[in-house]
Short mmCIF file of C-alpha atoms in Angstrom, two decimals:
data_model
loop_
_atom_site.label_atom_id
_atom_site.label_comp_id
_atom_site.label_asym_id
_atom_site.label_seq_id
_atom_site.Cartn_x
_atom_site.Cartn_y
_atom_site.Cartn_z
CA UNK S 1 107.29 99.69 82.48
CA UNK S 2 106.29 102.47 84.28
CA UNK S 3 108.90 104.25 86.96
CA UNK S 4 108.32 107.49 88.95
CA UNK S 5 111.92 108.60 90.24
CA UNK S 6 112.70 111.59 92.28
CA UNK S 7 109.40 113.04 90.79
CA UNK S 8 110.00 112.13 87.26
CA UNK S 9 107.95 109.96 85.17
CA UNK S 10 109.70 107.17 83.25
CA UNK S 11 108.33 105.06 80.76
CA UNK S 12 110.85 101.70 79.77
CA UNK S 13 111.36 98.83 78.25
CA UNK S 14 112.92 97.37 80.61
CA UNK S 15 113.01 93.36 81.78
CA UNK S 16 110.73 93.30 84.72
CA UNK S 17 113.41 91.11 87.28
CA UNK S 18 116.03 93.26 86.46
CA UNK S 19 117.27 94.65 89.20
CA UNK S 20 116.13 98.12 90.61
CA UNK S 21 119.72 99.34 91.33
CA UNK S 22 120.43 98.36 86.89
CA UNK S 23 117.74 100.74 86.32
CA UNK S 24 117.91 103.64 88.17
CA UNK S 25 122.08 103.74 86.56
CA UNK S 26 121.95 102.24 83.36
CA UNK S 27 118.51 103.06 82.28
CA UNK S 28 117.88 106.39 84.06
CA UNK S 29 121.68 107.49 84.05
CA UNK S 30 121.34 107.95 87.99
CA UNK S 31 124.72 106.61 88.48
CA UNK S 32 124.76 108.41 92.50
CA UNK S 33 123.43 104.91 93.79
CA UNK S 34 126.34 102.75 94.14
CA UNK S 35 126.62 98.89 94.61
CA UNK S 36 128.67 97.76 96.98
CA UNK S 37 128.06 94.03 98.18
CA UNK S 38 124.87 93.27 95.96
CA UNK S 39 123.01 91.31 98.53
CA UNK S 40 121.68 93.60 100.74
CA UNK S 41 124.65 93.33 103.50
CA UNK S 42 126.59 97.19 102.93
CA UNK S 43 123.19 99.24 101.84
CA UNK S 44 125.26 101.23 99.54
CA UNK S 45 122.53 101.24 96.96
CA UNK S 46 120.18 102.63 99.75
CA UNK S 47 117.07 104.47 97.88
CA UNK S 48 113.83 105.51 98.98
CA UNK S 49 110.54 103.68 98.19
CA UNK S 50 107.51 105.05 99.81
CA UNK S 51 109.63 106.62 101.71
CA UNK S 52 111.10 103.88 103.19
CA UNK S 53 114.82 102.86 102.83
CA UNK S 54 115.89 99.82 100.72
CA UNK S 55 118.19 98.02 99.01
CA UNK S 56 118.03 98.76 94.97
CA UNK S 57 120.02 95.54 94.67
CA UNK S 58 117.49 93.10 95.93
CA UNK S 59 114.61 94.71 94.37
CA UNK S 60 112.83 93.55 90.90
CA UNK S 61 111.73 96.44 89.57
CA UNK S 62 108.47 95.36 88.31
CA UNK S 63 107.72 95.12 92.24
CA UNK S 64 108.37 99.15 92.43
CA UNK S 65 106.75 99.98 89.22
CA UNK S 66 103.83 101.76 91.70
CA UNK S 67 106.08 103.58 94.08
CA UNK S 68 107.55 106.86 94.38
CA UNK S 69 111.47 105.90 94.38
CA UNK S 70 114.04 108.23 95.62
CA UNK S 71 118.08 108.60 94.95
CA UNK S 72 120.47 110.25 96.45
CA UNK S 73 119.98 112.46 93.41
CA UNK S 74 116.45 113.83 94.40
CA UNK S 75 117.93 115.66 97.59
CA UNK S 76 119.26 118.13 95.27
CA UNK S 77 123.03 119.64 95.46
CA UNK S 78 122.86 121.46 98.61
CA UNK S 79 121.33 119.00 101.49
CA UNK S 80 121.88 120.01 105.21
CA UNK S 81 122.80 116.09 104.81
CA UNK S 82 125.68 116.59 102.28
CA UNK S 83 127.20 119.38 103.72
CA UNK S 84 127.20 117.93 107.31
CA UNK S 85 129.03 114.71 105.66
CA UNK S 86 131.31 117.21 104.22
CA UNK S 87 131.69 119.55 107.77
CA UNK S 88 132.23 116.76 110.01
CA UNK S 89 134.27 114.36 107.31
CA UNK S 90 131.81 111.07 107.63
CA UNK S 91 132.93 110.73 104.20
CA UNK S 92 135.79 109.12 102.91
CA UNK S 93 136.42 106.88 99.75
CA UNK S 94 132.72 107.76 99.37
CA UNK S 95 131.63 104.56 98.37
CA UNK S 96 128.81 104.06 101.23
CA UNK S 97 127.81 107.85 101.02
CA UNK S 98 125.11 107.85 98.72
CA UNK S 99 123.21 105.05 100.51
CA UNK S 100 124.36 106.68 104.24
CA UNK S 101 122.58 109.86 103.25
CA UNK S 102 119.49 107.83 101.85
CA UNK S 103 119.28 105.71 105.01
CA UNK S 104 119.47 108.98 107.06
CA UNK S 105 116.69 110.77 105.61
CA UNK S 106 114.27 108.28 106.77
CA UNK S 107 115.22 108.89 110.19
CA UNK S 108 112.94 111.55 111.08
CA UNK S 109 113.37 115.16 112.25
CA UNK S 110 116.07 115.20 115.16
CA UNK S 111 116.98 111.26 115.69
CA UNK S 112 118.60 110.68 119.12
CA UNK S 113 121.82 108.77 118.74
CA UNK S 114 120.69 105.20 119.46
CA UNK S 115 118.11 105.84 116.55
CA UNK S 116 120.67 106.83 114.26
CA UNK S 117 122.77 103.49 115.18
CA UNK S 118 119.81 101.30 114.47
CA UNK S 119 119.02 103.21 111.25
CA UNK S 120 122.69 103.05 110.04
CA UNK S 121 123.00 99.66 111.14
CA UNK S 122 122.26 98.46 108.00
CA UNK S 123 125.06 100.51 106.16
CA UNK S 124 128.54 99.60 106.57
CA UNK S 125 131.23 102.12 106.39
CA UNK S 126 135.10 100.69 106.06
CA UNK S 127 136.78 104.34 106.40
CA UNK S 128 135.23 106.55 109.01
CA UNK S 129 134.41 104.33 112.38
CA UNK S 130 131.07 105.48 112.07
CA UNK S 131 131.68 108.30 114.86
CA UNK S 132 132.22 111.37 111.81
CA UNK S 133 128.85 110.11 110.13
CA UNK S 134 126.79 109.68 113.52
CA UNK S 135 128.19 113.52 113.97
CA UNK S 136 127.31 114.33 110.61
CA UNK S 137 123.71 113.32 110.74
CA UNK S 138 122.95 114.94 114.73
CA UNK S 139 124.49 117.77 112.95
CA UNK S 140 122.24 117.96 110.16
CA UNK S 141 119.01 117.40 112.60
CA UNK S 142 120.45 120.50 114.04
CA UNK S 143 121.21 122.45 111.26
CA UNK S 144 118.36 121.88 109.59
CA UNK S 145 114.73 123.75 110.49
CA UNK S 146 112.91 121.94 107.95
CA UNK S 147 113.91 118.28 109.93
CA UNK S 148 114.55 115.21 107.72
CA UNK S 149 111.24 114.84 106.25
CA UNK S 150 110.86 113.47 103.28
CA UNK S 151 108.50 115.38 101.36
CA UNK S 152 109.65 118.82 102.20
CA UNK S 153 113.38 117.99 101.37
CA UNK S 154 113.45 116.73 97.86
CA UNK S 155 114.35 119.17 95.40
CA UNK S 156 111.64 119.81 93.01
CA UNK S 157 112.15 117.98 89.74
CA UNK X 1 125.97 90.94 89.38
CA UNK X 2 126.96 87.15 88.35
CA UNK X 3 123.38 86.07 87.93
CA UNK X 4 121.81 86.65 84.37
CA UNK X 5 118.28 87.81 84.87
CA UNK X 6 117.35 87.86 81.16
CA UNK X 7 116.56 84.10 81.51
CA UNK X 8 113.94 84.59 84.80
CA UNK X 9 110.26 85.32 84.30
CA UNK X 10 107.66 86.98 86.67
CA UNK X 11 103.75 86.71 86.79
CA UNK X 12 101.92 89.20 88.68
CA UNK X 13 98.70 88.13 89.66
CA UNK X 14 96.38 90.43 90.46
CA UNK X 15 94.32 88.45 93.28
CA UNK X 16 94.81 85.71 95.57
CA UNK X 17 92.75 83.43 93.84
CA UNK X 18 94.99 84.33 90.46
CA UNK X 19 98.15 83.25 92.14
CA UNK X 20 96.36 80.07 93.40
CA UNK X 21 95.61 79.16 89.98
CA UNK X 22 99.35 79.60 88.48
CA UNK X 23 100.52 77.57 91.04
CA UNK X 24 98.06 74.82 90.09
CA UNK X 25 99.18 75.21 86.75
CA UNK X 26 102.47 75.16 87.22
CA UNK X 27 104.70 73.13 89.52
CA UNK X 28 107.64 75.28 89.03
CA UNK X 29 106.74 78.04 89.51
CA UNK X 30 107.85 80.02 92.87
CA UNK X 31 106.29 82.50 94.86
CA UNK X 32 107.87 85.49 95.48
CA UNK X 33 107.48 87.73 98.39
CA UNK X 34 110.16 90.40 99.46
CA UNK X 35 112.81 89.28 96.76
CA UNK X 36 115.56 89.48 99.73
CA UNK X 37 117.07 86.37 99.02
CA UNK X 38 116.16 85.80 94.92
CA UNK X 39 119.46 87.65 93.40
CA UNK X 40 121.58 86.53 96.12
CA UNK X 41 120.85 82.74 95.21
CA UNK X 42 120.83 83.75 91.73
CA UNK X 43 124.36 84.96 92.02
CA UNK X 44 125.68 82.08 94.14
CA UNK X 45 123.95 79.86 91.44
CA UNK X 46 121.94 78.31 93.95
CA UNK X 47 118.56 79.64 93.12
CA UNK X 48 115.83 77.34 92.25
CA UNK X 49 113.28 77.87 90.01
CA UNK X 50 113.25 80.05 86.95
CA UNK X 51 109.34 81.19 87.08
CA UNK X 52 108.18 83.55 89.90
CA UNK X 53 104.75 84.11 91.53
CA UNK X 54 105.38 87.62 92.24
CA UNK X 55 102.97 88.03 95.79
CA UNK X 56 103.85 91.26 96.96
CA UNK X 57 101.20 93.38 95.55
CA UNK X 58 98.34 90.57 97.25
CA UNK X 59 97.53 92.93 100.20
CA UNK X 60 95.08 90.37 101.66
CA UNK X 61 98.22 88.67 102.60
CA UNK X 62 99.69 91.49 104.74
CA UNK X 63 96.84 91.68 107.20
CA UNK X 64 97.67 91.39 110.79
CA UNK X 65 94.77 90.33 113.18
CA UNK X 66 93.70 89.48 116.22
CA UNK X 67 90.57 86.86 116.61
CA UNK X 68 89.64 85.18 120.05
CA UNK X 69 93.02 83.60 121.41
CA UNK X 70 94.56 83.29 117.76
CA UNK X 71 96.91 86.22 116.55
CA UNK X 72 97.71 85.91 112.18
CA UNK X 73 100.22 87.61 110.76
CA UNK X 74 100.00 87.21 106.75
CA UNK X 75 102.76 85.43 105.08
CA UNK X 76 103.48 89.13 103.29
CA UNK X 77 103.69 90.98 106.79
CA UNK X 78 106.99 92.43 106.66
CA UNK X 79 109.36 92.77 109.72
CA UNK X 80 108.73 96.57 109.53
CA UNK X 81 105.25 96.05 109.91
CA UNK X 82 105.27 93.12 113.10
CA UNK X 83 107.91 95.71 114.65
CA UNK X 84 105.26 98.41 114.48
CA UNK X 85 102.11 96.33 115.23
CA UNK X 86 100.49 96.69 118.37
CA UNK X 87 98.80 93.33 118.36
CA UNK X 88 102.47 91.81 118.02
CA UNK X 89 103.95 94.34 120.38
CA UNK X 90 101.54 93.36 123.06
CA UNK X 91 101.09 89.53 122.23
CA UNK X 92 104.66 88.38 121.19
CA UNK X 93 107.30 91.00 122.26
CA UNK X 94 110.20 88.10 121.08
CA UNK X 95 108.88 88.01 117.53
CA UNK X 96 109.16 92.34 117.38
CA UNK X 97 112.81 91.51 118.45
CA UNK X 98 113.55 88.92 115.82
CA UNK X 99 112.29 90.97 113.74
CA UNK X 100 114.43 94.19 115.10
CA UNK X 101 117.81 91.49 114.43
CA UNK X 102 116.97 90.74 110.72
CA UNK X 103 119.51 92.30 108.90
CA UNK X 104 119.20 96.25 108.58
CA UNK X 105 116.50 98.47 107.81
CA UNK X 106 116.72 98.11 104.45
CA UNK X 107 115.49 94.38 105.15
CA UNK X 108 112.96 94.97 107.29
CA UNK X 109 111.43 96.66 105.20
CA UNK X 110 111.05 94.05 102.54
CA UNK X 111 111.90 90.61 103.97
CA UNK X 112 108.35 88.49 105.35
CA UNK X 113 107.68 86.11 107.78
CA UNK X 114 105.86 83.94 105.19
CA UNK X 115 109.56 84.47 103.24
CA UNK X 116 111.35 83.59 106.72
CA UNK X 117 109.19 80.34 107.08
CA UNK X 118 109.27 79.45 103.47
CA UNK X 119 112.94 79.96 103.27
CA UNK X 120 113.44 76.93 105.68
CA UNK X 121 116.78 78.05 106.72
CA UNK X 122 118.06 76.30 109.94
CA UNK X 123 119.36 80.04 110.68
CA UNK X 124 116.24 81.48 110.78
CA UNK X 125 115.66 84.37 113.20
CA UNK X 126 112.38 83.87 113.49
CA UNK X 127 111.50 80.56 113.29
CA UNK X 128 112.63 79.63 117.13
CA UNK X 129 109.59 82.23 117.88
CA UNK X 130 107.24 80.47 116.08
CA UNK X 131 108.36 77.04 117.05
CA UNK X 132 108.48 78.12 121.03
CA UNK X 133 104.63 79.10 120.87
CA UNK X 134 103.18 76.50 119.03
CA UNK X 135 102.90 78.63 115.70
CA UNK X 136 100.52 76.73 112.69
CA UNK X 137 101.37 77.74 108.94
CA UNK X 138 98.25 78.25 106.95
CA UNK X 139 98.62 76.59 103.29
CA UNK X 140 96.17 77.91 101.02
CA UNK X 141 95.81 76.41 97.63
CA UNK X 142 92.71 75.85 94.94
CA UNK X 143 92.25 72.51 96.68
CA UNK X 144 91.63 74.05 100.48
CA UNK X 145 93.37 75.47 103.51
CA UNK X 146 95.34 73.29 105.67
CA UNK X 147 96.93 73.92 108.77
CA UNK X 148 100.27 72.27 109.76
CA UNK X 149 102.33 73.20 112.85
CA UNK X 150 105.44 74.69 112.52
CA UNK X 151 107.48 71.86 114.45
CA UNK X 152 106.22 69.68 111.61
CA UNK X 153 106.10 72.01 108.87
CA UNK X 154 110.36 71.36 108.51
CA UNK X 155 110.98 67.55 106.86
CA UNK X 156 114.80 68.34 106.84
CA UNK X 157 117.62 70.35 106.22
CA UNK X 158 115.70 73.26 103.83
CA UNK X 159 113.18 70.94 102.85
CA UNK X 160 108.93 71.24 103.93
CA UNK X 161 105.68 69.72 103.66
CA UNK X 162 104.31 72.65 101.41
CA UNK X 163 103.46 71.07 98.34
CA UNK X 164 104.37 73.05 94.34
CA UNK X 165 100.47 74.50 94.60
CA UNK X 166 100.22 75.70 97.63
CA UNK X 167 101.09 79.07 99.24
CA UNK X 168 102.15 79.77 102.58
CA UNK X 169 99.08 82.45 103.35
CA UNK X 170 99.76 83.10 107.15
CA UNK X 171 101.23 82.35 110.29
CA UNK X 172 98.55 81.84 113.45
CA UNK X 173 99.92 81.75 117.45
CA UNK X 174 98.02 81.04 120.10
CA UNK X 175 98.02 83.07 123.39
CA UNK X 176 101.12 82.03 125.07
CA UNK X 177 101.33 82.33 128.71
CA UNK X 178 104.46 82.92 130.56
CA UNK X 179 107.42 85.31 129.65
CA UNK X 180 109.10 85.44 126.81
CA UNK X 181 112.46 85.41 126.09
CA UNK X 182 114.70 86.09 122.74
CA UNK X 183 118.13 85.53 122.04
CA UNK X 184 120.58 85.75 118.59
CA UNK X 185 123.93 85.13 118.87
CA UNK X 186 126.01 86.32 116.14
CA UNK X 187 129.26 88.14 114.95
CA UNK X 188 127.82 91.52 115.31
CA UNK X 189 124.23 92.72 115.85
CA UNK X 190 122.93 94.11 112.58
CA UNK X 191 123.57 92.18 109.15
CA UNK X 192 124.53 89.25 110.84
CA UNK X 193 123.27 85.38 110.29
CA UNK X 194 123.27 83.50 113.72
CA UNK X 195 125.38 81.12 114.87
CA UNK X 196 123.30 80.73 117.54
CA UNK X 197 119.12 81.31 118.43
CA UNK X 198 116.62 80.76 121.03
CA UNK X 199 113.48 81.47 121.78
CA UNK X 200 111.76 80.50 124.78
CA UNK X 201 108.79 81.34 127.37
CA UNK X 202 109.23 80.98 130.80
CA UNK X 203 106.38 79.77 132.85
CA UNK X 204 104.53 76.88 134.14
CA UNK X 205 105.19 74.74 131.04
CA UNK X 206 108.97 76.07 129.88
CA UNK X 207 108.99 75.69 126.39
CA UNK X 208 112.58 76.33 124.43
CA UNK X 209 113.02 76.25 120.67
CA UNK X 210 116.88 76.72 119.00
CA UNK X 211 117.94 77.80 115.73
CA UNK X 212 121.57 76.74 113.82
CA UNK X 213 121.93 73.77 116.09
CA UNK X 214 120.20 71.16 113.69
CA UNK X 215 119.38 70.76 110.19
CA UNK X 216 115.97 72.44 111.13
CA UNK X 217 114.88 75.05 113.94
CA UNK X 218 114.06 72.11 117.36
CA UNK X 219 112.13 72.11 120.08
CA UNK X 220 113.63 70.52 123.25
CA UNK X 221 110.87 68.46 124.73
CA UNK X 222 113.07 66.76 127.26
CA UNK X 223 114.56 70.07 128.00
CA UNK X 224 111.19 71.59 128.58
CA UNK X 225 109.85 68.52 130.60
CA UNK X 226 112.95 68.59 132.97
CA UNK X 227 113.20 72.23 133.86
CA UNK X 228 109.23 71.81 134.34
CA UNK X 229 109.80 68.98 136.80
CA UNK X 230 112.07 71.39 138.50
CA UNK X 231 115.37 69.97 137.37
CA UNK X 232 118.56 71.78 138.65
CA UNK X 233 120.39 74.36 135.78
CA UNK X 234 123.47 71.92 135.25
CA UNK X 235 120.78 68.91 134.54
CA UNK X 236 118.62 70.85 132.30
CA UNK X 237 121.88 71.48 130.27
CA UNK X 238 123.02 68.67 130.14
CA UNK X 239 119.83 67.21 128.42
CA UNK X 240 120.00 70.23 125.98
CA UNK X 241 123.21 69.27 125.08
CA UNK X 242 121.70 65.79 124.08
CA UNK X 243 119.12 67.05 122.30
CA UNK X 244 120.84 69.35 119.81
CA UNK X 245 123.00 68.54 116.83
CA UNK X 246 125.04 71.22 115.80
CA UNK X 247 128.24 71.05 113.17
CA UNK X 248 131.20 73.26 111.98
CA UNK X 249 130.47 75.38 109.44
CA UNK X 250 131.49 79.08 107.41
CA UNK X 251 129.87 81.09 110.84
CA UNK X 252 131.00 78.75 114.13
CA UNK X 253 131.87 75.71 115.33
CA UNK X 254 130.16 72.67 116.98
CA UNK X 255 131.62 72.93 120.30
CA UNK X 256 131.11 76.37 120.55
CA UNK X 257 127.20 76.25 119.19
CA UNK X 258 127.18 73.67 121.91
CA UNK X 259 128.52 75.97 124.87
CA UNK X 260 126.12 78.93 123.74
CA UNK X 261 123.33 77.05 123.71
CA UNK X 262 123.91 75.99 127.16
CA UNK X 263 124.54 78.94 127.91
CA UNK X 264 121.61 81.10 126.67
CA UNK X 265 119.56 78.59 128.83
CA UNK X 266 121.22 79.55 131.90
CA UNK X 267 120.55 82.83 131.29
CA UNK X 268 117.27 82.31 130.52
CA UNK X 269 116.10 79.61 132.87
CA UNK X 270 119.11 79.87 135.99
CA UNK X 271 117.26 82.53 138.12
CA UNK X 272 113.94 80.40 137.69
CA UNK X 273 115.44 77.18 138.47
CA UNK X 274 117.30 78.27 141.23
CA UNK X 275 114.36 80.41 143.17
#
């Protein structure tokens, strides 16, 4: 089965139901996608496909086998995402993180507030109250001059 | 995850016609749209069926169209894509805010309509929608088309018509005149299931269609017929009450399924009535 992931090719043998999120950690060693509930309720295995967000859990990954898929891991280690998470603490226990940063890349360049709560809404945080991580990603909008698109923020592989 | 996925199979056909054949073929095996549901049965140990039709690369079934009076959505038109459709926007503004309630995001942007209808759950956010304008499933299989409206598309509590070779292609709706009006009532707004939907148009012919208060989404014809006569609020509640049969279950009660309901009518019906 062929996989493209954060700009790498991947060639496996793989089952074709298994599920995306088994793939992209125990196949491709991305272990930065996390499961949380495993049916598509928390969106802590948020990823990109196409660009838009999903939930790796629900997702047979013969169905992807076309797409460009990205992780957490293809933003690279210095993301005006990551370090507004870190300046305004919308991270706690970390568990939802991963798939919070995902979901807020597809928002667009400079998301008003009520955009951010309906493109959050399908990530649940138990730690923060949501307030930190709404701050975090405004933040981020503003901090960042290159916006939240897509293309222009993964790091090259 | 619970479920053991080593024991599941998947065909991907490559054309419409190719997935019409395997399910000729074979009886058991089940289509497969936006997988939303498939690992959470599997993991409950509820899923049925071992062999999947895998139907989301079948972009014929995605189209969204407009022709004369009828709008079709294809059974693989995801919520994403009714949300951002024009000819939904502008024909059925209650279906784009289903759609907008359907879990997150994340689900949007993989769950169908066709998925939604097949699924048959009395829960269903958008099945009041479709049963409040008169909706018709298309069935395609190697034997024909057939069209069966929605109200009688649902046999029983998760059960259908749709017969083991026959796919759910798309969902047609007439024009529908009058205003529309779209209600979910649930613990929270995203990632919710309801305890409570409606879907109705106001207008000269009222027409109201609930969801979780039966073993399948209902019209209420006596309902409809009363507010059209001009029935007071109080009556027209009354005769909703009748017609619904809602139970106690994981997500609400009876009694208070029962008050909502009545309750969303008011608020959709009690200025009408009242004028």
């Amino acid at each position: 089965m062929h996989l493209t992931v954060n700009g790498a090719e991947w060639e496996l043998a793989i089952h074709p139901m298994k599920r995306l999120l088994d793939v992209l950690r125990e196949d491709c060693g991305l272990t930065g996608t996390k499961e949380g509930c495993g049916e598509g309720e928390c969106g802590a295995c948020t990823v990109l496909v196409d660009d838009a967000p999903v939930c790796a859990c629900l997702i047979p990954v013969a169905q992807v086998s076309d797409c460009r898929i990205i992780t957490i891991e293809g933003l690279g280690d210095d993301h005006p995402l990551q370090r507004a998470f870190m300046d305004e603490v919308g991270a706690q226990c970390g568990s939802c993180t991963p798939g919070m940063i995902m979901a807020a890349v597809a928002l667009g360049a400079k998301p008003s507030l009520q955009r951010i709560r309906t493109g959050l809404a399908g990530n649940l945080c138990r730690c923060t109250g949501y307030e930190a991580i709404y701050r975090a990603v405004r933040r981020a909008a503003q901090t960042s001059e290159r916006g939240s698109n897509v293309e222009s923020e993964i790091a090259s592989p | 995850m619970r479920g053991r996925v080593a024991e599941l199979e998947l065909r991907r056909p490559r054309s419409l016609r190719e997935a019409l054949d395997a399910l000729r073929d074979d009886p058991e095996l089940v289509p497969l749209a936006g997988a939303t549901d498939l690992y959470v049965s599997l993991n409950f140990g509820t899923l049925e069926g071992r062999r999947f039709l895998d139907l989301w690369p079948l972009r014929i079934l995605r189209r969204i169209t407009e022709k004369d009076d009828v709008l079709s959505i294809g059974a693989l038109a995801t919520y994403t894509a009714m949300i951002r459709s024009r000819a939904v926007r502008t024909r059925l503004p209650m279906l784009v805010a289903a759609s907008r309630e359907v879990g997150g995001v994340q689900i949007q942007n993989r769950g169908t309509l066709g998925g939604n209808v097949a699924n048959a759950s009395p829960a269903a956010d958008t099945l009041p929608v479709l049963a409040a304008v008169d909706a018709t499933v298309v069935l395609a299989s190697r034997a024909g088309e057939r069209r069966v409206p929605i109200t009688r598309f649902y046999t029983g509590y998760r059960a259908t018509v749709k017969r083991s070779d026959e796919l759910i292609a798309a969902i047609e709706i007439p024009r529908v005149e009058g205003e529309q009006y779209f209600r979910k009532v649930g613990t929270r707004a995203a990632q919710a299931i309801s305890k409570v939907v409606m879907a109705a148009v106001r207008g000269a012919t009222p027409r109201i269609a609930l969801g979780s208060v039966a073993p399948t989404v209902v019209r209420l014809p006596q309902t409809e017929k009363a507010l059209s006569d001009g029935a007071a609020i109080d009556d027209a509640v009354r005769l909703l009450e009748s017609e619904i049969e809602p139970i106690d279950d994981v997500r609400s009660t009876a009694e208070y399924r029962r008050r909502v309901a009545g309750n969303l009518l008011r608020e959709c019906f009690a200025t009408r009535a009242s004028a």
